[in-house]
PDB file of C-alpha atoms in Angstrom:
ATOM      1  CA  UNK A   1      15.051  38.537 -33.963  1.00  0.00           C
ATOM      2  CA  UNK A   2      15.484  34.807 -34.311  1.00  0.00           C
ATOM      3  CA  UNK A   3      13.192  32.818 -31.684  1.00  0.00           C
ATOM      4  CA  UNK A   4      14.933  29.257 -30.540  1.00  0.00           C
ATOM      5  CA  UNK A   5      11.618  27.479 -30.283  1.00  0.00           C
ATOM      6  CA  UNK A   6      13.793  24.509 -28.416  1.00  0.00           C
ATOM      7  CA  UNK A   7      13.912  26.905 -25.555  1.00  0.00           C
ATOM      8  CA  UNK A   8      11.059  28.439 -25.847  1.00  0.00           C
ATOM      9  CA  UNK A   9       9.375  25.439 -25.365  1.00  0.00           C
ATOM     10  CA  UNK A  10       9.883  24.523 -22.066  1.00  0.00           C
ATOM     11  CA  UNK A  11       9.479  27.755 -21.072  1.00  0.00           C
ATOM     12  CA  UNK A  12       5.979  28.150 -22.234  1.00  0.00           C
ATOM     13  CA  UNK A  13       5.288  24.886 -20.725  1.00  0.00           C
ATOM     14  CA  UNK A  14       5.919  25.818 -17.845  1.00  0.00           C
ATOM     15  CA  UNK A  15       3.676  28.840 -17.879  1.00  0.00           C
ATOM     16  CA  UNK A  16       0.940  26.180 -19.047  1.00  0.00           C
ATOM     17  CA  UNK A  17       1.857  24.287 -16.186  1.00  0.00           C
ATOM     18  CA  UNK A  18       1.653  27.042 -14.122  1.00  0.00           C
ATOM     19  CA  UNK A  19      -1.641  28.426 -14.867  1.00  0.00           C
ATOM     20  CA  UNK A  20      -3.329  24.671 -14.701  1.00  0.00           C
ATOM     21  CA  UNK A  21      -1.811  24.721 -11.119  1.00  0.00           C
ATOM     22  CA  UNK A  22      -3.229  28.440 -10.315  1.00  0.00           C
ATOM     23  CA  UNK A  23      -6.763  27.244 -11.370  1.00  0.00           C
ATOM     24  CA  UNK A  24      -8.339  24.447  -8.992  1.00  0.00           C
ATOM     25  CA  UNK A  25     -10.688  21.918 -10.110  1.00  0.00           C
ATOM     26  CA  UNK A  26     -14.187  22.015  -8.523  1.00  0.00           C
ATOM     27  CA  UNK A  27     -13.034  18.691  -6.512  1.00  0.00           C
ATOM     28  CA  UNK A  28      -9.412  19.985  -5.918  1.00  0.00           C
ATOM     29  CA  UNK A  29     -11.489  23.472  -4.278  1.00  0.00           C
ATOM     30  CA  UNK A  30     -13.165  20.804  -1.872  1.00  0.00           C
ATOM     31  CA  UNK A  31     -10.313  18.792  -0.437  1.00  0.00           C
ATOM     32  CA  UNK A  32      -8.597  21.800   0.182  1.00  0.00           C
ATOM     33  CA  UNK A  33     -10.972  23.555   2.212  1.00  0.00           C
ATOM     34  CA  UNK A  34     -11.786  20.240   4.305  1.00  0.00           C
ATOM     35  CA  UNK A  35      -7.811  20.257   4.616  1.00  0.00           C
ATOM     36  CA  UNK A  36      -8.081  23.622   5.976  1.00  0.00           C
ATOM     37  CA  UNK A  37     -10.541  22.771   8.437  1.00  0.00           C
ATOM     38  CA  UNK A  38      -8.670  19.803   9.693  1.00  0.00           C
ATOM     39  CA  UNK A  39      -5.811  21.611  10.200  1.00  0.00           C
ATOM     40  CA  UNK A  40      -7.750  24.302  11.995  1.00  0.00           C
ATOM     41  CA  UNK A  41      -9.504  22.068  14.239  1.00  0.00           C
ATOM     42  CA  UNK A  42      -7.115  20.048  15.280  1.00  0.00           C
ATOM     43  CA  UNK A  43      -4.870  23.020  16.238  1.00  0.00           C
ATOM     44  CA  UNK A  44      -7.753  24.101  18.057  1.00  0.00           C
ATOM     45  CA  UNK A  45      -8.592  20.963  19.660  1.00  0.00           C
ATOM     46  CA  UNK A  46      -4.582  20.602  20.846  1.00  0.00           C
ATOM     47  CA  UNK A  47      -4.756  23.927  22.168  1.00  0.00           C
ATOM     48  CA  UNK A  48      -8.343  23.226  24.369  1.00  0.00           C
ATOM     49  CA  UNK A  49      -7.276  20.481  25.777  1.00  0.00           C
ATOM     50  CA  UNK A  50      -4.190  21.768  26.940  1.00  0.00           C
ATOM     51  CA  UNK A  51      -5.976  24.441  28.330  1.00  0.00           C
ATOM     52  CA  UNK A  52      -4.976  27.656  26.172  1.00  0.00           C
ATOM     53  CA  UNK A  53      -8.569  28.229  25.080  1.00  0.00           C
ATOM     54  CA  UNK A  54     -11.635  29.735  26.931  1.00  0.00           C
ATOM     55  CA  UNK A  55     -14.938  28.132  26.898  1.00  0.00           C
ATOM     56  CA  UNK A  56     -16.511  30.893  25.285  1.00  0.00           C
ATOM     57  CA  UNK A  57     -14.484  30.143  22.363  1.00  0.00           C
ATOM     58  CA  UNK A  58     -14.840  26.438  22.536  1.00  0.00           C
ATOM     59  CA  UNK A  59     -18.338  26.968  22.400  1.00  0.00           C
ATOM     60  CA  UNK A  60     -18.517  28.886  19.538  1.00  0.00           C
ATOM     61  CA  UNK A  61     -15.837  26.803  17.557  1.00  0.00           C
ATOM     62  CA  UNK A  62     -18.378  23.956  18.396  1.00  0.00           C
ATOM     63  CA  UNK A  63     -20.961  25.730  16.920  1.00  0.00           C
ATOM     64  CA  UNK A  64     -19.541  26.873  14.164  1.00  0.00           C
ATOM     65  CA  UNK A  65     -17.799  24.073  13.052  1.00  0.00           C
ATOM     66  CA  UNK A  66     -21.537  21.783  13.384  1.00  0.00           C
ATOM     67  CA  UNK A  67     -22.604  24.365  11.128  1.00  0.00           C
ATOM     68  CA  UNK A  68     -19.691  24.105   8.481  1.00  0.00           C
ATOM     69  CA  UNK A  69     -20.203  20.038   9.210  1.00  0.00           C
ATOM     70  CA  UNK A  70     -24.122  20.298   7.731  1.00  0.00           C
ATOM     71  CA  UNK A  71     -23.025  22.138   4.921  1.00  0.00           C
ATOM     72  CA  UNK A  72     -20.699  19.461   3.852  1.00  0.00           C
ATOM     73  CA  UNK A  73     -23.387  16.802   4.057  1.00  0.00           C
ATOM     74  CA  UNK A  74     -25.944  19.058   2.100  1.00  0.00           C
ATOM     75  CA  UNK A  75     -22.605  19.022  -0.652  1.00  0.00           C
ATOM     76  CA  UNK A  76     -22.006  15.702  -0.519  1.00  0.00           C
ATOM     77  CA  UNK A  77     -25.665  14.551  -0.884  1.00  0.00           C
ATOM     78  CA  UNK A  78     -25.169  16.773  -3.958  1.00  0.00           C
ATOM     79  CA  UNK A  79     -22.104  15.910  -5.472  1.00  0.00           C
ATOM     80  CA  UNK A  80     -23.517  11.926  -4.908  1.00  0.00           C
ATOM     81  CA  UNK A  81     -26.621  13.077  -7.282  1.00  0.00           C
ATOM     82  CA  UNK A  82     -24.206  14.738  -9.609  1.00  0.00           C
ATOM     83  CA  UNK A  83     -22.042  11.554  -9.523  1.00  0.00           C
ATOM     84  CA  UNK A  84     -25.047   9.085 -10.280  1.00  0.00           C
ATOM     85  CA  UNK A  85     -26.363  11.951 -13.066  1.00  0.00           C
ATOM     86  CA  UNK A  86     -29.189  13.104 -10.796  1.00  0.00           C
ATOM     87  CA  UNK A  87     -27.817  16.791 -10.240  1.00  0.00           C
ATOM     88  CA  UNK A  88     -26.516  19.169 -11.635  1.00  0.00           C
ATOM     89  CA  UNK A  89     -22.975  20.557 -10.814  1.00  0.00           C
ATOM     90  CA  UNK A  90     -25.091  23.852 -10.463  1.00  0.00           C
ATOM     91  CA  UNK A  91     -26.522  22.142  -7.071  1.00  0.00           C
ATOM     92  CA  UNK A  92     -23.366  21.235  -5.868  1.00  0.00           C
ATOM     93  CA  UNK A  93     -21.138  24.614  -6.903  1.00  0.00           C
ATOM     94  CA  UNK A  94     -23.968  26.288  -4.851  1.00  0.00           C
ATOM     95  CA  UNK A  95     -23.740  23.967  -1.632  1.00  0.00           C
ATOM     96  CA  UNK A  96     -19.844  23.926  -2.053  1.00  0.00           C
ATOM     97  CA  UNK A  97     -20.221  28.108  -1.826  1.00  0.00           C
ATOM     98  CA  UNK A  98     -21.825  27.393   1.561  1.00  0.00           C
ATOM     99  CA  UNK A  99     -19.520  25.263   2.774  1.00  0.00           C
ATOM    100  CA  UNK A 100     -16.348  27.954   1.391  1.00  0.00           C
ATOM    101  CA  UNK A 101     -18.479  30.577   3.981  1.00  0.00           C
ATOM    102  CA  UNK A 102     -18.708  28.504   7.110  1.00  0.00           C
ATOM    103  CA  UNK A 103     -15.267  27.271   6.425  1.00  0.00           C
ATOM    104  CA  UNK A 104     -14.433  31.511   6.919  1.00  0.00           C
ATOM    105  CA  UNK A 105     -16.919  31.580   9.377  1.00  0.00           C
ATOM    106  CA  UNK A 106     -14.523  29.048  11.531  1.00  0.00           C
ATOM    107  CA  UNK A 107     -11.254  30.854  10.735  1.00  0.00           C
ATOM    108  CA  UNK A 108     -12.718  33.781  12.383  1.00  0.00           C
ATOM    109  CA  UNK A 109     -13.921  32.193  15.545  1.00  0.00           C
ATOM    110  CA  UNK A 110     -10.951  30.705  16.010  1.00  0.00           C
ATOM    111  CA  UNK A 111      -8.555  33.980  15.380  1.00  0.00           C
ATOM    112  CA  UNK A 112      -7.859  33.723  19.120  1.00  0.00           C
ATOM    113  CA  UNK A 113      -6.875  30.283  19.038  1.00  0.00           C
ATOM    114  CA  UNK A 114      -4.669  30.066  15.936  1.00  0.00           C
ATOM    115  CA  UNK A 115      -1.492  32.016  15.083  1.00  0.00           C
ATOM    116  CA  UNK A 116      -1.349  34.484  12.608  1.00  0.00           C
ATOM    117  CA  UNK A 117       0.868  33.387  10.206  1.00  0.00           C
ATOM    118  CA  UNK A 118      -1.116  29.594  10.280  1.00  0.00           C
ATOM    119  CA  UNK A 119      -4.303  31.559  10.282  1.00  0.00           C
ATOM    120  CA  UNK A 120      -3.019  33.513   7.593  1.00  0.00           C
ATOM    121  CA  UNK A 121      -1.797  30.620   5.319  1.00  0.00           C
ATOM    122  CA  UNK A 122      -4.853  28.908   5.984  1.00  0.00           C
ATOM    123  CA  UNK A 123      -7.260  31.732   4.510  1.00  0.00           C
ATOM    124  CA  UNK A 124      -4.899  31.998   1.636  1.00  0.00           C
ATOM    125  CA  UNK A 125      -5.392  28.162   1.194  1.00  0.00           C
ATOM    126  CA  UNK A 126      -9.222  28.550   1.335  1.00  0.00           C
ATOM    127  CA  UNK A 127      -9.563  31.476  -0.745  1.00  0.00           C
ATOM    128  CA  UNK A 128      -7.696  29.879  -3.567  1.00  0.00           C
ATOM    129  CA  UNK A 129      -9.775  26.848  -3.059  1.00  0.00           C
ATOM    130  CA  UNK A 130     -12.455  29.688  -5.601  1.00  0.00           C
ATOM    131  CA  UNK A 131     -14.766  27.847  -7.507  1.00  0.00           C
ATOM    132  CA  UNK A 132     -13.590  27.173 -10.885  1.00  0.00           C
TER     133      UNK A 132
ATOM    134  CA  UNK B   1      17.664  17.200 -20.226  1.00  0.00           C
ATOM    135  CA  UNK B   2      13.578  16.696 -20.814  1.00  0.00           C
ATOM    136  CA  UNK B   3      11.509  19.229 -21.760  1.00  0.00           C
ATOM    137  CA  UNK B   4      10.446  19.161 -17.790  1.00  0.00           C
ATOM    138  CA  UNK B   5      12.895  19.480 -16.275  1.00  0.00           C
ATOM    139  CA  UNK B   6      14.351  22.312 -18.518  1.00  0.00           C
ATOM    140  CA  UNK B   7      11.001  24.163 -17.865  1.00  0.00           C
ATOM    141  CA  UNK B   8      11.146  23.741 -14.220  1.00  0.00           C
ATOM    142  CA  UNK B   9      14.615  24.968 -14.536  1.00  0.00           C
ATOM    143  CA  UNK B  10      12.994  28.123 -16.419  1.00  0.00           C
ATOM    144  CA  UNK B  11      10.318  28.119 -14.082  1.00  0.00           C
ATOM    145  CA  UNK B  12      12.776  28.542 -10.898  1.00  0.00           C
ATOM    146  CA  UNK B  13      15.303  31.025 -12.718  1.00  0.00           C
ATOM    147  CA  UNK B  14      12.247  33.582 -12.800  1.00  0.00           C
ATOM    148  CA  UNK B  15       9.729  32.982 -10.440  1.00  0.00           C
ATOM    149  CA  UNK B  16      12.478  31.987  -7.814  1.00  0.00           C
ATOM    150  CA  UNK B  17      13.067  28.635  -6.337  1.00  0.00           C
ATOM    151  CA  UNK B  18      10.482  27.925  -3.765  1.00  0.00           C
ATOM    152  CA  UNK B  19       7.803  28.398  -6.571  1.00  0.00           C
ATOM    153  CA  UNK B  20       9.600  26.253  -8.420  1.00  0.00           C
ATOM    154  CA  UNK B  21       9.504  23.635  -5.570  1.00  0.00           C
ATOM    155  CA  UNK B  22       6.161  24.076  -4.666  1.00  0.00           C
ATOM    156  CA  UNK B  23       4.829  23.601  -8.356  1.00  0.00           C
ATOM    157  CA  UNK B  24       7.601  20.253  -8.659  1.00  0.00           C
ATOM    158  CA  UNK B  25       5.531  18.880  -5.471  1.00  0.00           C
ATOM    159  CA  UNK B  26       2.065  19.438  -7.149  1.00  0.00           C
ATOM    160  CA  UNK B  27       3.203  17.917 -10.127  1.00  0.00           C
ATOM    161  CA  UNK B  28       3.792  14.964  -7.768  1.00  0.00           C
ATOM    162  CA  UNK B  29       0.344  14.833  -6.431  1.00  0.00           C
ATOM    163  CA  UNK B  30      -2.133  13.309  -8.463  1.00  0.00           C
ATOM    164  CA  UNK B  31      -5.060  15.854  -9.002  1.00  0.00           C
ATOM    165  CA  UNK B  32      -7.937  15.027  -6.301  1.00  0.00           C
ATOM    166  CA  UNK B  33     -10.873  13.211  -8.395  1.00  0.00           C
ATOM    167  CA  UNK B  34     -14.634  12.823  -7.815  1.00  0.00           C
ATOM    168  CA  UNK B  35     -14.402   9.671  -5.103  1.00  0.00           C
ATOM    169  CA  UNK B  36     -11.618  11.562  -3.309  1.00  0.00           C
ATOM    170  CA  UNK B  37     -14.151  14.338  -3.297  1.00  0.00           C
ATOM    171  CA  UNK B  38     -17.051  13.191  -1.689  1.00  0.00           C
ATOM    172  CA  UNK B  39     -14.185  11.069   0.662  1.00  0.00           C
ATOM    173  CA  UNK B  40     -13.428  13.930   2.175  1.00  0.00           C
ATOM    174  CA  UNK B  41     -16.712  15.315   2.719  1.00  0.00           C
ATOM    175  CA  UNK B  42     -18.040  11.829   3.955  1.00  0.00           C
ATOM    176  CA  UNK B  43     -15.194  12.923   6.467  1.00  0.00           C
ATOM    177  CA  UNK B  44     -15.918  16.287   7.137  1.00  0.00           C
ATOM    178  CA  UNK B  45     -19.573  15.824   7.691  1.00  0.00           C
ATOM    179  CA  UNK B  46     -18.967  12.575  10.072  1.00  0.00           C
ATOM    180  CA  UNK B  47     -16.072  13.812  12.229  1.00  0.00           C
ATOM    181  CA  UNK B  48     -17.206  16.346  15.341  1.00  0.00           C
ATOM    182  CA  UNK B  49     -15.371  18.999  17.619  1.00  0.00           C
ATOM    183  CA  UNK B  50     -15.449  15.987  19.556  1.00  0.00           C
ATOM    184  CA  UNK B  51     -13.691  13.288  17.775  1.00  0.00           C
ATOM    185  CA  UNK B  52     -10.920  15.903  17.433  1.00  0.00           C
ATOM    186  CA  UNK B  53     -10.818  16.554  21.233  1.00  0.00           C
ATOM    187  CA  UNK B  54     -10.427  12.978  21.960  1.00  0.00           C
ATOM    188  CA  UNK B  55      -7.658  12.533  18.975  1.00  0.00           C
ATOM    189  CA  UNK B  56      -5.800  15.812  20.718  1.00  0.00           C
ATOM    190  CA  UNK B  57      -6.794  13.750  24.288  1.00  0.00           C
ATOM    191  CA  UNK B  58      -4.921  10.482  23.250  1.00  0.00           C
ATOM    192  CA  UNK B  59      -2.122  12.635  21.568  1.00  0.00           C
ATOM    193  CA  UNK B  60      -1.238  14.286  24.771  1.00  0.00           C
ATOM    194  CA  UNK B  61      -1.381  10.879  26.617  1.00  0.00           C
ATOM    195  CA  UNK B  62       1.183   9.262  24.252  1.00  0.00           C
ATOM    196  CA  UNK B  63       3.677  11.628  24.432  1.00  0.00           C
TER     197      UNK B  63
END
């Protein structure tokens, strides 16, 4: 069988393509779960103050998200070091990690709060935002 | 034709055309680098439950 490399070109390209898109950068994996959380919160925070949420759950989205809020400044103090060469991308893949959980953390709280499909495409979103 | 658009072409013929629109629009969007990065974490660690009540607060009041 004769292969017509002109079309299989773009063709494999495309796969290339493909697979670069399917595999986030470290820095690509952390706007996309501070994306997430934006999203989530400011669903959430629509929702509160039109008065579709409980305090219960306000509370706990408040606590949950101050926690997700000190992990990101524990990975941007080390993603700064990394930047200025005094860190290792070790330091920050680690802190990142912590950040991924209380971003899941968050989703779960607010379960009641979101709908399922945006809740849904949201923890897809995070969960591809794996560390490379 | 260039070689990109003939593979997006390919691309949407067999993984079906929202795929294929989805992976034109990344293509689009430059790839997030180190300042945009620690941006948004300067952003996620500064903005509270708070400031996103009082965005949703003024929302409701202009519409």
């Amino acid at each position: 069988m004769k292969h017509n490399v002109k079309h299989c070109l773009p063709f494999s390209a495309a796969i290339a393509l493909a697979c670069l898109c399917g595999c986030a950068t470290l820095f690509e994996s952390t706007v996309s779960l501070t994306e997430v959380v934006d999203v989530a919160m400011t669903t959430w925070a629509t929702e509160s103050v039109s008065g579709r949420t409980t305090h219960d759950v306000d509370d706990k989205v408040k606590k949950a998200h101050a926690e997700y809020r000190r992990t990101a400044g524990i990975a941007l103090e080390a993603l700064e070091a990394y930047r200025v060469g005094g860190g290792s991308g070790g330091e920050y893949k680690a802190a990142l990690q912590a950040a991924r959980a209380a971003v899941f953390s968050l989703l779960d709280i607010l379960t009641p709060v979101l709908t399922k499909p945006t809740k849904t495409a949201l923890e897809a979103r995070a969960q591809k935002a794996s560390l490379p | 034709m260039n070689d990109l658009t003939a593979a997006l072409i390919n691309f949407a013929i067999r993984f079906g055309i929202n795929a294929a629109i989805a992976f034109a629009e990344r293509l689009n969007k430059p790839a997030p680098t180190l300042d945009d990065a620690i941006a948004a974490l300067k952003a996620a660690r500064d903005k509270s439950a708070d400031d996103y009540l009082q965005e949703a607060r003024d929302k409701l009041k202009n519409v």
